GROMACS .gro file of C-alpha atoms in nm:
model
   81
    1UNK     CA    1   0.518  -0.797   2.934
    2UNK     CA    2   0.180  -0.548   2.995
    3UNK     CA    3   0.395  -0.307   2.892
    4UNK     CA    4   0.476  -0.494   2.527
    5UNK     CA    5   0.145  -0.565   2.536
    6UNK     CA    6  -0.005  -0.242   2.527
    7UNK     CA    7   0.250  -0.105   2.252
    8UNK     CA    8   0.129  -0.388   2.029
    9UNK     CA    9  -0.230  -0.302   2.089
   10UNK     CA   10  -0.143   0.042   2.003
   11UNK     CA   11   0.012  -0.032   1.660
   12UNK     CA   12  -0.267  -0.225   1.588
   13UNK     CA   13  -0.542  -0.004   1.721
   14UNK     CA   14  -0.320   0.350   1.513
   15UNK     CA   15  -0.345   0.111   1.157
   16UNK     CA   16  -0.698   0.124   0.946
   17UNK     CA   17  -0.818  -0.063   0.692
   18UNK     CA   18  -0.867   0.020   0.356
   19UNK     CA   19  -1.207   0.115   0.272
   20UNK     CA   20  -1.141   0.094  -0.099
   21UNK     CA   21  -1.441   0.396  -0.137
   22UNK     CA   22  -1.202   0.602   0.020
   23UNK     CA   23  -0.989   0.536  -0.287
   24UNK     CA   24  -0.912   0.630  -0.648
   25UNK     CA   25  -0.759   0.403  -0.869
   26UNK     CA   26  -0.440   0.570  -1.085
   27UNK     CA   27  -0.198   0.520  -1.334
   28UNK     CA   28   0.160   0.470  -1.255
   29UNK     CA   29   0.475   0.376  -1.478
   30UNK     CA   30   0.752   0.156  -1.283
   31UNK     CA   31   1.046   0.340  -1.290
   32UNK     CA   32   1.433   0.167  -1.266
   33UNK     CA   33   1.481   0.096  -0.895
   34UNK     CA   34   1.077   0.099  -0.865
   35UNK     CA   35   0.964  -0.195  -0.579
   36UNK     CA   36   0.548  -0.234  -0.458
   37UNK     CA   37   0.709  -0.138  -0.097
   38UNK     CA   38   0.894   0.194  -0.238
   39UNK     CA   39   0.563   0.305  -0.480
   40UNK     CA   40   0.308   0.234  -0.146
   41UNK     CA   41   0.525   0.490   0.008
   42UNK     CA   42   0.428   0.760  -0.240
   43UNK     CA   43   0.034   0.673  -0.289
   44UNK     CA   44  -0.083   0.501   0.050
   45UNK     CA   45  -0.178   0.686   0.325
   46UNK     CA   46   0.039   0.681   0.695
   47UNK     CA   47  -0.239   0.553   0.881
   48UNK     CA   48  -0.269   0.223   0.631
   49UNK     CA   49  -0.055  -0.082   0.662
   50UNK     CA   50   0.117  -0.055   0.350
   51UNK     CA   51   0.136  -0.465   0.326
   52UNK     CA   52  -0.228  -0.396   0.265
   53UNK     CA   53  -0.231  -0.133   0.036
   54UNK     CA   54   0.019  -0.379  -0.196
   55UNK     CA   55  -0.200  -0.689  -0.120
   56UNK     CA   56  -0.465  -0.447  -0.327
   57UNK     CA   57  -0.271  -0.312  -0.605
   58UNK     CA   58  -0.116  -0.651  -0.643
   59UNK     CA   59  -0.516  -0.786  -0.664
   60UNK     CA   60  -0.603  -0.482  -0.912
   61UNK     CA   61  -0.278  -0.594  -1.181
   62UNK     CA   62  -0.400  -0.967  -1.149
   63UNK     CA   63  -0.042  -0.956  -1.023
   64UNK     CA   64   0.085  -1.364  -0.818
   65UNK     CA   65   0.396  -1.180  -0.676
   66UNK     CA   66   0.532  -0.830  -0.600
   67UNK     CA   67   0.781  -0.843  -0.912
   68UNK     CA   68   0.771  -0.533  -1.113
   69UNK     CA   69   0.965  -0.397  -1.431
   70UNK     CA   70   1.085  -0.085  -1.557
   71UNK     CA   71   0.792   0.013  -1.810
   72UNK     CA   72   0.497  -0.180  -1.674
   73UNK     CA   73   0.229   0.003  -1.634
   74UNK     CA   74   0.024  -0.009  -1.260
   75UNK     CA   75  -0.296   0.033  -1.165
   76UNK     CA   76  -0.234   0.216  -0.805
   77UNK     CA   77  -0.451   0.375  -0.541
   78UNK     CA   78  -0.420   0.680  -0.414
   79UNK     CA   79  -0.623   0.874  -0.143
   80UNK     CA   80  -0.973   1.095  -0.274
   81UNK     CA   81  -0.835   1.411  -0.091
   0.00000   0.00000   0.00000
């Protein structure tokens, strides 16, 4: 169990949050096959719990669920290098 333990506190302790200063807000058309999980692997960065990064992209589209559509237009972030 300690050992459980302290692997848990380790995945929590290796994610950040996202300081959205650290953060630049882009343009990206969905593509056919496009989902919020399969764009967050392109734009957020490893170290960010991607649930977050689409909790914030869904927040910036004024976006109630996660459905997206060939076409639509996103408002993503990506991070300032």
């Amino acid at each position: 169990i300690f050992l459980v333990l302290c692997i848990l506190m380790l995945n929590v302790t290796t994610q950040t949050t996202m300081n959205l200063a650290e953060w630049q807000k882009e343009t990206y058309r969905v593509k056919e096959g496009d989902s919020l999980w399969a764009i967050s692997g392109k734009y957020c960065h490893e170290n960010v719990d991607r649930r977050d990064w689409i909790t914030e992209v869904q927040e910036l589209n004024g976006m109630e669920d996660s459905i997206i559509h060939p076409g639509q237009k996103l408002t993503v972030l990506t991070p300032i290098k």
